[in-house]
Amino acid sequence: QVRLVESGGGSVQTGGSLRLSCAVSGFTYSSYCMGWFRQAPGKEREGVAVIRNDGETRYTDSVKGRFTISQDNAKSTLSLQMNSLKSEDTAMYYCAARLNSYGYSCRSDEEWYNYWGQGTQVTVSS
């Protein structure tokens, strides 16, 4: 059974940093995509950053240069380092994963992913 569990969320001031982690278990595929998504109140869930098993990454424009997605295969952990946080980064953050047998470039739309965590809240205030 695949399980994704996020941690690391919290409250931080504008300009601060947080590091989110996603502990992955039961996901034994060698070709995959994983990603971080977020959903702010009243808004649709959006893709923040995605990573393919070979390390190829993609970011939404609003977080480029501030966020870094990474994976530690030995620890089965997906991370998101968030720096220079802004109030508009406030949202529930989710990690997601899917098998990628054909090695496609990972997509950022939520419909493409079939395994999800429960989310961790990030609140940025001035």
The first five atom37 places (N, CA, C, CB, O) and aatype in JSON, in Angstrom:
{
  "aatype": [5, 19, 1, 10, 19, 6, 15, 7, 7, 7, 15, 19, 5, 16, 7, 7, 15, 10, 1, 10, 15, 4, 0, 19, 15, 7, 13, 16, 18, 15, 15, 18, 4, 12, 7, 17, 13, 1, 5, 0, 14, 7, 11, 6, 1, 6, 7, 19, 0, 19, 9, 1, 2, 3, 7, 6, 16, 1, 18, 16, 3, 15, 19, 11, 7, 1, 13, 16, 9, 15, 5, 3, 2, 0, 11, 15, 16, 10, 15, 10, 5, 12, 2, 15, 10, 11, 15, 6, 3, 16, 0, 12, 18, 18, 4, 0, 0, 1, 10, 2, 15, 18, 7, 18, 15, 4, 1, 15, 3, 6, 6, 17, 18, 2, 18, 17, 7, 5, 7, 16, 5, 19, 16, 19, 15, 15],
  "atom_mask": [
    [1, 1, 1, 1, 1],
    [1, 1, 1, 1, 1],
    [1, 1, 1, 1, 1],
    [1, 1, 1, 1, 1],
    [1, 1, 1, 1, 1],
    [1, 1, 1, 1, 1],
    [1, 1, 1, 1, 1],
    [1, 1, 1, 0, 1],
    [1, 1, 1, 0, 1],
    [1, 1, 1, 0, 1],
    [1, 1, 1, 1, 1],
    [1, 1, 1, 1, 1],
    [1, 1, 1, 1, 1],
    [1, 1, 1, 1, 1],
    [1, 1, 1, 0, 1],
    [1, 1, 1, 0, 1],
    [1, 1, 1, 1, 1],
    [1, 1, 1, 1, 1],
    [1, 1, 1, 1, 1],
    [1, 1, 1, 1, 1],
    [1, 1, 1, 1, 1],
    [1, 1, 1, 1, 1],
    [1, 1, 1, 1, 1],
    [1, 1, 1, 1, 1],
    [1, 1, 1, 1, 1],
    [1, 1, 1, 0, 1],
    [1, 1, 1, 1, 1],
    [1, 1, 1, 1, 1],
    [1, 1, 1, 1, 1],
    [1, 1, 1, 1, 1],
    [1, 1, 1, 1, 1],
    [1, 1, 1, 1, 1],
    [1, 1, 1, 1, 1],
    [1, 1, 1, 1, 1],
    [1, 1, 1, 0, 1],
    [1, 1, 1, 1, 1],
    [1, 1, 1, 1, 1],
    [1, 1, 1, 1, 1],
    [1, 1, 1, 1, 1],
    [1, 1, 1, 1, 1],
    [1, 1, 1, 1, 1],
    [1, 1, 1, 0, 1],
    [1, 1, 1, 1, 1],
    [1, 1, 1, 1, 1],
    [1, 1, 1, 1, 1],
    [1, 1, 1, 1, 1],
    [1, 1, 1, 0, 1],
    [1, 1, 1, 1, 1],
    [1, 1, 1, 1, 1],
    [1, 1, 1, 1, 1],
    [1, 1, 1, 1, 1],
    [1, 1, 1, 1, 1],
    [1, 1, 1, 1, 1],
    [1, 1, 1, 1, 1],
    [1, 1, 1, 0, 1],
    [1, 1, 1, 1, 1],
    [1, 1, 1, 1, 1],
    [1, 1, 1, 1, 1],
    [1, 1, 1, 1, 1],
    [1, 1, 1, 1, 1],
    [1, 1, 1, 1, 1],
    [1, 1, 1, 1, 1],
    [1, 1, 1, 1, 1],
    [1, 1, 1, 1, 1],
    [1, 1, 1, 0, 1],
    [1, 1, 1, 1, 1],
    [1, 1, 1, 1, 1],
    [1, 1, 1, 1, 1],
    [1, 1, 1, 1, 1],
    [1, 1, 1, 1, 1],
    [1, 1, 1, 1, 1],
    [1, 1, 1, 1, 1],
    [1, 1, 1, 1, 1],
    [1, 1, 1, 1, 1],
    [1, 1, 1, 1, 1],
    [1, 1, 1, 1, 1],
    [1, 1, 1, 1, 1],
    [1, 1, 1, 1, 1],
    [1, 1, 1, 1, 1],
    [1, 1, 1, 1, 1],
    [1, 1, 1, 1, 1],
    [1, 1, 1, 1, 1],
    [1, 1, 1, 1, 1],
    [1, 1, 1, 1, 1],
    [1, 1, 1, 1, 1],
    [1, 1, 1, 1, 1],
    [1, 1, 1, 1, 1],
    [1, 1, 1, 1, 1],
    [1, 1, 1, 1, 1],
    [1, 1, 1, 1, 1],
    [1, 1, 1, 1, 1],
    [1, 1, 1, 1, 1],
    [1, 1, 1, 1, 1],
    [1, 1, 1, 1, 1],
    [1, 1, 1, 1, 1],
    [1, 1, 1, 1, 1],
    [1, 1, 1, 1, 1],
    [1, 1, 1, 1, 1],
    [1, 1, 1, 1, 1],
    [1, 1, 1, 1, 1],
    [1, 1, 1, 1, 1],
    [1, 1, 1, 1, 1],
    [1, 1, 1, 0, 1],
    [1, 1, 1, 1, 1],
    [1, 1, 1, 1, 1],
    [1, 1, 1, 1, 1],
    [1, 1, 1, 1, 1],
    [1, 1, 1, 1, 1],
    [1, 1, 1, 1, 1],
    [1, 1, 1, 1, 1],
    [1, 1, 1, 1, 1],
    [1, 1, 1, 1, 1],
    [1, 1, 1, 1, 1],
    [1, 1, 1, 1, 1],
    [1, 1, 1, 1, 1],
    [1, 1, 1, 1, 1],
    [1, 1, 1, 0, 1],
    [1, 1, 1, 1, 1],
    [1, 1, 1, 0, 1],
    [1, 1, 1, 1, 1],
    [1, 1, 1, 1, 1],
    [1, 1, 1, 1, 1],
    [1, 1, 1, 1, 1],
    [1, 1, 1, 1, 1],
    [1, 1, 1, 1, 1],
    [1, 1, 1, 1, 1]
  ],
  "atom_positions": [
    [[0.84, -1.2, 0.0], [0.0, 0.0, 0.0], [0.88, 1.25, 0.0], [-0.95, 0.01, 1.22], [1.76, 1.39, 0.84]],
    [[0.63, 2.12, -0.94], [1.4, 3.35, -1.05], [0.9, 4.36, 0.0], [1.3, 3.95, -2.49], [-0.3, 4.55, 0.17]],
    [[1.85, 4.97, 0.68], [1.5, 5.96, 1.68], [2.46, 7.14, 1.56], [1.54, 5.35, 3.11], [3.67, 6.96, 1.47]],
    [[1.89, 8.35, 1.56], [2.67, 9.58, 1.53], [2.26, 10.42, 2.73], [2.45, 10.36, 0.19], [1.08, 10.68, 2.94]],
    [[3.23, 10.83, 3.53], [2.94, 11.6, 4.73], [3.8, 12.85, 4.74], [3.19, 10.75, 6.0], [5.03, 12.78, 4.81]],
    [[3.14, 14.01, 4.68], [3.84, 15.29, 4.69], [4.11, 15.77, 6.11], [3.02, 16.35, 3.93], [3.38, 15.43, 7.05]],
    [[5.17, 16.55, 6.24], [5.49, 17.2, 7.51], [6.29, 18.45, 7.23], [6.26, 16.24, 8.46], [6.76, 18.66, 6.11]],
    [[6.45, 19.28, 8.26], [7.29, 20.46, 8.13], [6.56, 21.77, 7.94], [0.0, 0.0, 0.0], [7.19, 22.83, 7.93]],
    [[5.26, 21.71, 7.8], [4.51, 22.95, 7.66], [4.49, 23.74, 8.95], [0.0, 0.0, 0.0], [4.91, 23.26, 10.01]],
    [[3.99, 24.96, 8.86], [3.91, 25.79, 10.04], [3.68, 27.23, 9.68], [0.0, 0.0, 0.0], [3.33, 27.56, 8.54]],
    [[3.87, 28.1, 10.66], [3.69, 29.54, 10.46], [5.05, 30.2, 10.42], [2.82, 30.16, 11.57], [5.93, 29.89, 11.23]],
    [[5.22, 31.11, 9.48], [6.5, 31.8, 9.31], [6.22, 33.21, 8.83], [7.42, 31.04, 8.31], [5.18, 33.48, 8.22]],
    [[7.14, 34.1, 9.12], [7.0, 35.48, 8.66], [7.46, 35.63, 7.22], [7.79, 36.42, 9.56], [8.23, 34.82, 6.7]],
    [[6.96, 36.66, 6.6], [7.36, 36.97, 5.23], [8.88, 37.04, 5.14], [6.73, 38.29, 4.75], [9.54, 37.67, 5.97]],
    [[9.42, 36.39, 4.11], [10.86, 36.35, 3.93], [11.54, 35.17, 4.59], [0.0, 0.0, 0.0], [12.73, 34.93, 4.37]],
    [[10.8, 34.43, 5.38], [11.35, 33.29, 6.09], [11.43, 32.04, 5.22], [0.0, 0.0, 0.0], [11.12, 32.07, 4.03]],
    [[11.85, 30.95, 5.85], [12.03, 29.68, 5.14], [11.35, 28.54, 5.88], [13.53, 29.38, 4.95], [11.19, 28.57, 7.1]],
    [[10.96, 27.54, 5.11], [10.45, 26.29, 5.65], [10.92, 25.16, 4.75], [8.9, 26.31, 5.76], [11.15, 25.34, 3.56]],
    [[11.04, 24.0, 5.34], [11.39, 22.82, 4.56], [10.31, 21.77, 4.79], [12.81, 22.26, 4.95], [10.11, 21.31, 5.92]],
    [[9.62, 21.41, 3.73], [8.6, 20.37, 3.8], [9.21, 19.02, 3.44], [7.41, 20.69, 2.87], [10.09, 18.93, 2.58]],
    [[8.73, 18.0, 4.1], [9.17, 16.64, 3.8], [7.97, 15.75, 3.54], [10.03, 16.07, 4.94], [6.88, 15.97, 4.08]],
    [[8.18, 14.77, 2.7], [7.13, 13.79, 2.4], [7.76, 12.41, 2.52], [6.5, 14.03, 0.95], [8.61, 12.03, 1.72]],
    [[7.32, 11.67, 3.51], [7.81, 10.3, 3.7], [6.98, 9.37, 2.82], [7.73, 9.88, 5.19], [5.76, 9.32, 2.93]],
    [[7.67, 8.63, 1.97], [7.01, 7.77, 0.99], [7.26, 6.3, 1.36], [7.51, 8.07, -0.45], [8.4, 5.9, 1.58]],
    [[6.21, 5.53, 1.42], [6.36, 4.1, 1.68], [5.46, 3.31, 0.73], [6.01, 3.77, 3.16], [4.43, 3.8, 0.28]],
    [[5.89, 2.1, 0.44], [5.1, 1.24, -0.44], [5.13, 1.62, -1.9], [0.0, 0.0, 0.0], [4.39, 1.04, -2.7]],
    [[5.95, 2.58, -2.27], [6.03, 3.06, -3.67], [7.37, 2.59, -4.2], [5.88, 4.65, -3.77], [8.4, 3.23, -3.97]],
    [[7.36, 1.47, -4.92], [8.62, 0.81, -5.27], [9.0, 0.95, -6.73], [8.53, -0.64, -4.93], [9.9, 0.25, -7.2]],
    [[8.34, 1.82, -7.46], [8.64, 2.0, -8.87], [9.96, 2.73, -9.06], [7.51, 2.75, -9.57], [10.29, 3.64, -8.3]],
    [[10.71, 2.34, -10.08], [11.97, 3.01, -10.36], [11.79, 4.17, -11.33], [12.99, 2.02, -10.92], [12.63, 5.07, -11.39]],
    [[10.72, 4.17, -12.09], [10.41, 5.26, -13.02], [9.14, 5.94, -12.52], [10.23, 4.74, -14.5], [8.06, 5.34, -12.5]],
    [[9.27, 7.18, -12.12], [8.14, 7.83, -11.47], [8.23, 9.34, -11.6], [8.06, 7.43, -10.0], [9.25, 9.9, -12.01]],
    [[7.16, 9.97, -11.24], [7.11, 11.41, -11.02], [6.59, 11.66, -9.62], [6.21, 12.13, -12.09], [5.71, 10.94, -9.13]],
    [[7.14, 12.65, -8.98], [6.64, 13.09, -7.68], [6.56, 14.6, -7.7], [7.54, 12.59, -6.52], [7.26, 15.27, -8.47]],
    [[5.71, 15.12, -6.86], [5.57, 16.56, -6.89], [4.95, 17.13, -5.64], [0.0, 0.0, 0.0], [4.41, 16.41, -4.8]],
    [[5.03, 18.44, -5.56], [4.39, 19.22, -4.51], [3.31, 20.09, -5.14], [5.41, 20.08, -3.73], [3.53, 20.75, -6.15]],
    [[2.16, 20.06, -4.51], [1.03, 20.86, -4.94], [0.55, 21.69, -3.76], [-0.12, 19.97, -5.5], [0.86, 21.38, -2.61]],
    [[-0.2, 22.73, -4.04], [-0.75, 23.53, -2.95], [-2.13, 24.02, -3.31], [0.17, 24.73, -2.62], [-2.48, 24.17, -4.48]],
    [[-2.91, 24.25, -2.25], [-4.25, 24.78, -2.44], [-4.54, 25.82, -1.39], [-5.3, 23.65, -2.38], [-4.56, 25.54, -0.19]],
    [[-4.75, 27.04, -1.85], [-5.1, 28.14, -0.96], [-6.62, 28.2, -0.84], [-4.53, 29.49, -1.49], [-7.33, 27.72, -1.72]],
    [[-7.12, 28.79, 0.24], [-8.57, 28.88, 0.43], [-9.25, 29.56, -0.76], [-8.89, 29.64, 1.71], [-8.84, 30.64, -1.18]],
    [[-10.27, 28.91, -1.28], [-11.03, 29.49, -2.39], [-10.38, 29.35, -3.75], [0.0, 0.0, 0.0], [-10.9, 29.86, -4.74]],
    [[-9.26, 28.65, -3.79], [-8.56, 28.49, -5.08], [-8.4, 27.02, -5.42], [-7.18, 29.18, -5.04], [-8.51, 26.15, -4.56]],
    [[-8.13, 26.77, -6.68], [-7.89, 25.41, -7.13], [-6.49, 24.96, -6.72], [-8.07, 25.31, -8.65], [-5.6, 25.77, -6.49]],
    [[-6.33, 23.65, -6.63], [-5.0, 23.13, -6.31], [-4.09, 23.32, -7.52], [-5.08, 21.62, -5.9], [-4.48, 23.08, -8.66]],
    [[-2.86, 23.76, -7.25], [-1.9, 24.02, -8.32], [-0.6, 23.27, -8.07], [-1.63, 25.53, -8.45], [-0.2, 23.02, -6.93]],
    [[0.05, 22.92, -9.17], [1.34, 22.27, -9.08], [2.42, 23.29, -8.75], [0.0, 0.0, 0.0], [2.49, 24.34, -9.39]],
    [[3.24, 23.0, -7.77], [4.31, 23.89, -7.34], [5.65, 23.46, -7.95], [4.42, 23.93, -5.81], [6.35, 24.27, -8.56]],
    [[5.98, 22.2, -7.79], [7.24, 21.67, -8.29], [7.1, 20.17, -8.47], [8.42, 22.0, -7.33], [6.44, 19.5, -7.67]],
    [[7.72, 19.65, -9.53], [7.68, 18.21, -9.77], [9.08, 17.73, -10.09], [6.71, 17.87, -10.94], [9.94, 18.5, -10.53]],
    [[9.31, 16.44, -9.85], [10.63, 15.87, -10.09], [10.46, 14.46, -10.63], [11.47, 15.86, -8.79], [9.63, 13.69, -10.16]],
    [[11.27, 14.13, -11.63], [11.26, 12.8, -12.2], [12.34, 11.97, -11.51], [11.48, 12.85, -13.73], [13.22, 12.53, -10.85]],
    [[12.28, 10.67, -11.64], [13.23, 9.81, -10.94], [14.68, 10.12, -11.31], [12.93, 8.36, -11.25], [15.58, 9.88, -10.51]],
    [[14.92, 10.66, -12.5], [16.3, 10.97, -12.92], [16.72, 12.37, -12.48], [16.44, 10.84, -14.43], [17.82, 12.82, -12.82]],
    [[15.87, 13.06, -11.75], [16.23, 14.36, -11.22], [15.74, 15.55, -12.01], [0.0, 0.0, 0.0], [15.93, 16.69, -11.58]],
    [[15.11, 15.33, -13.15], [14.57, 16.46, -13.92], [13.47, 17.13, -13.1], [14.01, 15.98, -15.31], [12.58, 16.47, -12.55]],
    [[13.55, 18.45, -13.02], [12.59, 19.21, -12.22], [11.87, 20.26, -13.05], [13.3, 19.87, -11.04], [12.36, 20.72, -14.08]],
    [[10.7, 20.63, -12.57], [9.93, 21.72, -13.16], [9.26, 22.48, -12.03], [8.89, 21.2, -14.19], [8.81, 21.9, -11.04]],
    [[9.2, 23.81, -12.19], [8.61, 24.67, -11.17], [7.57, 25.59, -11.79], [9.68, 25.48, -10.45], [7.7, 25.99, -12.95]],
    [[6.57, 25.91, -11.03], [5.67, 26.95, -11.48], [6.4, 28.29, -11.38], [4.34, 26.96, -10.63], [7.26, 28.47, -10.51]],
    [[6.06, 29.21, -12.25], [6.81, 30.46, -12.36], [6.91, 31.22, -11.04], [6.18, 31.34, -13.4], [7.94, 31.83, -10.76]],
    [[5.86, 31.19, -10.25], [5.82, 32.02, -9.05], [6.8, 31.58, -7.97], [4.45, 32.02, -8.49], [7.05, 32.34, -7.03]],
    [[7.35, 30.38, -8.08], [8.27, 29.9, -7.04], [9.69, 29.7, -7.56], [7.76, 28.61, -6.46], [10.58, 29.35, -6.79]],
    [[9.92, 29.92, -8.84], [11.26, 29.73, -9.4], [12.26, 30.63, -8.7], [11.25, 30.01, -10.92], [12.01, 31.82, -8.49]],
    [[13.4, 30.06, -8.34], [14.43, 30.82, -7.64], [14.24, 30.88, -6.14], [0.0, 0.0, 0.0], [15.14, 31.31, -5.42]],
    [[13.08, 30.45, -5.66], [12.8, 30.48, -4.22], [12.62, 29.07, -3.64], [11.55, 31.32, -3.95], [13.04, 28.81, -2.51]],
    [[12.02, 28.19, -4.39], [11.74, 26.83, -3.92], [12.65, 25.84, -4.62], [10.27, 26.47, -4.14], [13.02, 26.03, -5.78]],
    [[13.0, 24.77, -3.91], [13.8, 23.7, -4.49], [13.21, 22.35, -4.09], [15.28, 23.8, -4.05], [13.05, 22.06, -2.9]],
    [[12.89, 21.55, -5.09], [12.38, 20.2, -4.84], [13.55, 19.23, -4.92], [11.24, 19.8, -5.86], [14.44, 19.39, -5.76]],
    [[13.55, 18.24, -4.04], [14.63, 17.26, -4.05], [14.1, 15.92, -3.55], [15.84, 17.73, -3.19], [13.03, 15.85, -2.94]],
    [[14.86, 14.89, -3.81], [14.47, 13.56, -3.39], [15.66, 12.84, -2.79], [13.88, 12.76, -4.56], [16.79, 13.0, -3.25]],
    [[15.41, 12.06, -1.77], [16.43, 11.23, -1.15], [15.93, 9.8, -1.25], [16.71, 11.67, 0.36], [15.14, 9.34, -0.42]],
    [[16.4, 9.11, -2.26], [15.87, 7.77, -2.51], [16.22, 6.8, -1.38], [16.41, 7.24, -3.83], [15.45, 5.9, -1.06]],
    [[17.39, 7.0, -0.79], [17.79, 6.1, 0.3], [16.83, 6.2, 1.48], [19.23, 6.41, 0.77], [16.55, 5.22, 2.17]],
    [[16.32, 7.41, 1.69], [15.41, 7.62, 2.81], [13.96, 7.65, 2.37], [15.76, 8.9, 3.51], [13.06, 7.85, 3.19]],
    [[13.72, 7.46, 1.07], [12.36, 7.5, 0.54], [11.65, 8.77, 0.98], [11.57, 6.28, 0.99], [10.53, 8.74, 1.5]],
    [[12.32, 9.89, 0.74], [11.77, 11.18, 1.16], [11.81, 12.18, 0.02], [12.55, 11.73, 2.36], [12.8, 12.28, -0.71]],
    [[10.72, 12.89, -0.12], [10.63, 14.0, -1.06], [10.61, 15.28, -0.24], [9.36, 13.88, -1.99], [9.9, 15.37, 0.77]],
    [[11.38, 16.28, -0.66], [11.47, 17.51, 0.12], [11.16, 18.73, -0.75], [12.85, 17.65, 0.75], [11.28, 18.7, -1.98]],
    [[10.77, 19.79, -0.08], [10.58, 21.08, -0.74], [11.16, 22.15, 0.17], [9.06, 21.35, -1.05], [10.6, 22.46, 1.23]],
    [[12.28, 22.72, -0.24], [12.89, 23.83, 0.48], [12.27, 25.12, -0.02], [14.44, 23.85, 0.31], [12.33, 25.42, -1.21]],
    [[11.68, 25.87, 0.89], [10.99, 27.1, 0.51], [11.67, 28.28, 1.18], [9.49, 27.04, 0.89], [11.69, 28.37, 2.41]],
    [[12.22, 29.16, 0.39], [12.91, 30.36, 0.89], [12.17, 31.61, 0.42], [14.38, 30.4, 0.41], [11.35, 31.57, -0.5]],
    [[12.48, 32.71, 1.06], [11.88, 34.0, 0.7], [10.37, 33.89, 0.57], [12.48, 34.52, -0.63], [9.77, 34.32, -0.42]],
    [[9.77, 33.33, 1.58], [8.34, 33.07, 1.53], [7.53, 34.36, 1.51], [7.92, 32.22, 2.71], [7.89, 35.35, 2.14]],
    [[6.43, 34.3, 0.77], [5.52, 35.43, 0.61], [4.14, 35.04, 1.14], [5.44, 35.89, -0.88], [3.83, 33.86, 1.29]],
    [[3.33, 36.04, 1.4], [1.99, 35.76, 1.91], [1.2, 34.91, 0.92], [1.25, 37.07, 2.2], [0.36, 34.1, 1.33]],
    [[1.45, 35.1, -0.36], [0.72, 34.33, -1.37], [1.13, 32.87, -1.43], [0.91, 34.95, -2.72], [0.53, 32.08, -2.16]],
    [[2.15, 32.49, -0.66], [2.54, 31.08, -0.57], [1.7, 30.34, 0.47], [4.03, 30.96, -0.23], [1.79, 29.12, 0.59]],
    [[0.89, 31.07, 1.22], [0.04, 30.45, 2.22], [-0.93, 29.49, 1.58], [-0.71, 31.51, 3.03], [-1.7, 29.87, 0.69]],
    [[-0.91, 28.24, 2.02], [-1.75, 27.21, 1.42], [-1.54, 25.89, 2.16], [-1.43, 27.04, -0.09], [-0.65, 25.76, 2.99]],
    [[-2.4, 24.93, 1.83], [-2.15, 23.56, 2.24], [-1.28, 22.94, 1.16], [-3.51, 22.75, 2.43], [-1.59, 23.03, -0.03]],
    [[-0.2, 22.32, 1.56], [0.75, 21.73, 0.62], [0.63, 20.21, 0.66], [2.19, 22.17, 0.95], [0.59, 19.59, 1.73]],
    [[0.57, 19.62, -0.54], [0.42, 18.18, -0.68], [1.57, 17.6, -1.51], [-0.94, 17.85, -1.33], [2.05, 18.24, -2.45]],
    [[2.0, 16.4, -1.16], [2.9, 15.7, -2.06], [2.1, 14.64, -2.81], [4.08, 15.06, -1.27], [1.08, 14.15, -2.33]],
    [[2.58, 14.3, -3.99], [1.89, 13.37, -4.86], [2.9, 12.55, -5.65], [0.93, 14.11, -5.81], [4.06, 12.95, -5.81]],
    [[2.44, 11.42, -6.15], [3.33, 10.54, -6.91], [2.54, 9.74, -7.94], [4.1, 9.59, -5.97], [1.33, 9.54, -7.8]],
    [[3.25, 9.29, -8.94], [2.64, 8.4, -9.93], [3.74, 7.62, -10.64], [1.79, 9.2, -10.96], [4.88, 8.08, -10.75]],
    [[3.4, 6.45, -11.12], [4.28, 5.65, -11.96], [4.47, 6.37, -13.29], [3.7, 4.23, -12.17], [3.53, 6.97, -13.82]],
    [[5.68, 6.32, -13.82], [5.98, 6.97, -15.1], [6.79, 5.99, -15.95], [6.76, 8.32, -14.89], [7.97, 6.21, -16.21]],
    [[6.13, 4.93, -16.37], [6.82, 3.83, -17.06], [7.54, 4.27, -18.33], [5.83, 2.75, -17.4], [8.59, 3.71, -18.67]],
    [[6.99, 5.25, -19.03], [7.56, 5.65, -20.33], [8.53, 6.83, -20.22], [6.44, 6.02, -21.29], [9.03, 7.32, -21.23]],
    [[8.79, 7.27, -19.0], [9.78, 8.32, -18.82], [9.37, 9.69, -19.33], [0.0, 0.0, 0.0], [10.22, 10.5, -19.68]],
    [[8.08, 9.96, -19.37], [7.62, 11.28, -19.8], [8.17, 12.36, -18.88], [6.09, 11.34, -19.83], [8.5, 12.09, -17.73]],
    [[8.27, 13.57, -19.4], [8.53, 14.71, -18.52], [7.33, 14.85, -17.58], [8.78, 16.04, -19.34], [6.18, 14.75, -18.01]],
    [[7.61, 15.07, -16.34], [6.53, 15.11, -15.35], [5.64, 16.33, -15.56], [7.11, 15.13, -13.92], [6.11, 17.42, -15.87]],
    [[4.36, 16.12, -15.4], [3.39, 17.19, -15.54], [3.02, 17.78, -14.2], [2.15, 16.68, -16.25], [3.24, 17.17, -13.15]],
    [[2.46, 18.97, -14.25], [2.13, 19.69, -13.02], [0.64, 19.74, -12.75], [2.68, 21.09, -13.08], [0.2, 20.42, -11.82]],
    [[-0.14, 19.04, -13.54], [-1.59, 19.07, -13.27], [-1.97, 17.91, -12.38], [-2.4, 19.03, -14.59], [-1.49, 16.79, -12.57]],
    [[-2.82, 18.17, -11.41], [-3.1, 17.19, -10.37], [-3.74, 15.92, -10.9], [-3.99, 17.79, -9.33], [-3.6, 14.86, -10.3]],
    [[-4.44, 16.01, -12.03], [-5.13, 14.84, -12.56], [-4.15, 13.74, -12.96], [-5.98, 15.24, -13.76], [-4.53, 12.57, -13.1]],
    [[-2.91, 14.12, -13.13], [-1.91, 13.17, -13.63], [-1.38, 12.26, -12.52], [-0.76, 13.92, -14.27], [-0.75, 11.24, -12.8]],
    [[-1.64, 12.64, -11.26], [-1.09, 11.93, -10.12], [-2.17, 11.11, -9.43], [-0.44, 12.91, -9.13], [-3.32, 11.56, -9.31]],
    [[-1.81, 9.93, -8.98], [-2.81, 9.08, -8.37], [-2.52, 8.7, -6.93], [-2.97, 7.86, -9.17], [-3.32, 8.0, -6.3]],
    [[-1.4, 9.12, -6.39], [-1.12, 8.9, -4.98], [-0.91, 10.26, -4.31], [0.13, 7.97, -4.78], [-0.17, 11.1, -4.81]],
    [[-1.57, 10.45, -3.18], [-1.56, 11.75, -2.52], [-1.4, 11.61, -1.02], [-2.84, 12.51, -2.83], [-1.85, 10.64, -0.41]],
    [[-0.74, 12.6, -0.44], [-0.69, 12.7, 1.0], [-1.86, 13.52, 1.52], [0.0, 0.0, 0.0], [-2.7, 13.98, 0.76]],
    [[-1.89, 13.68, 2.84], [-3.0, 14.39, 3.49], [-2.78, 15.9, 3.56], [-3.2, 13.86, 4.88], [-3.72, 16.65, 3.78]],
    [[-1.56, 16.33, 3.36], [-1.29, 17.77, 3.33], [-0.68, 18.29, 4.62], [0.0, 0.0, 0.0], [-0.86, 17.72, 5.7]],
    [[0.03, 19.4, 4.49], [0.58, 20.12, 5.63], [0.38, 21.62, 5.38], [2.11, 19.77, 5.85], [0.62, 22.1, 4.27]],
    [[-0.04, 22.34, 6.39], [-0.42, 23.74, 6.23], [0.8, 24.65, 6.35], [-1.46, 24.13, 7.27], [1.62, 24.51, 7.26]],
    [[0.91, 25.57, 5.42], [1.94, 26.61, 5.47], [1.24, 27.96, 5.52], [2.9, 26.52, 4.23], [0.4, 28.27, 4.67]],
    [[1.59, 28.75, 6.53], [1.0, 30.07, 6.69], [2.11, 31.1, 6.76], [0.1, 30.14, 7.96], [2.99, 31.02, 7.63]],
    [[2.08, 32.06, 5.87], [3.09, 33.12, 5.82], [2.41, 34.44, 6.13], [3.79, 33.17, 4.42], [1.46, 34.84, 5.46]],
    [[2.92, 35.12, 7.15], [2.3, 36.38, 7.56], [3.37, 37.44, 7.77], [1.47, 36.19, 8.84], [4.54, 37.14, 8.02]],
    [[2.95, 38.68, 7.67], [3.89, 39.78, 7.85], [3.98, 40.19, 9.3], [3.49, 40.99, 7.0], [4.73, 41.1, 9.64]]
  ]
}
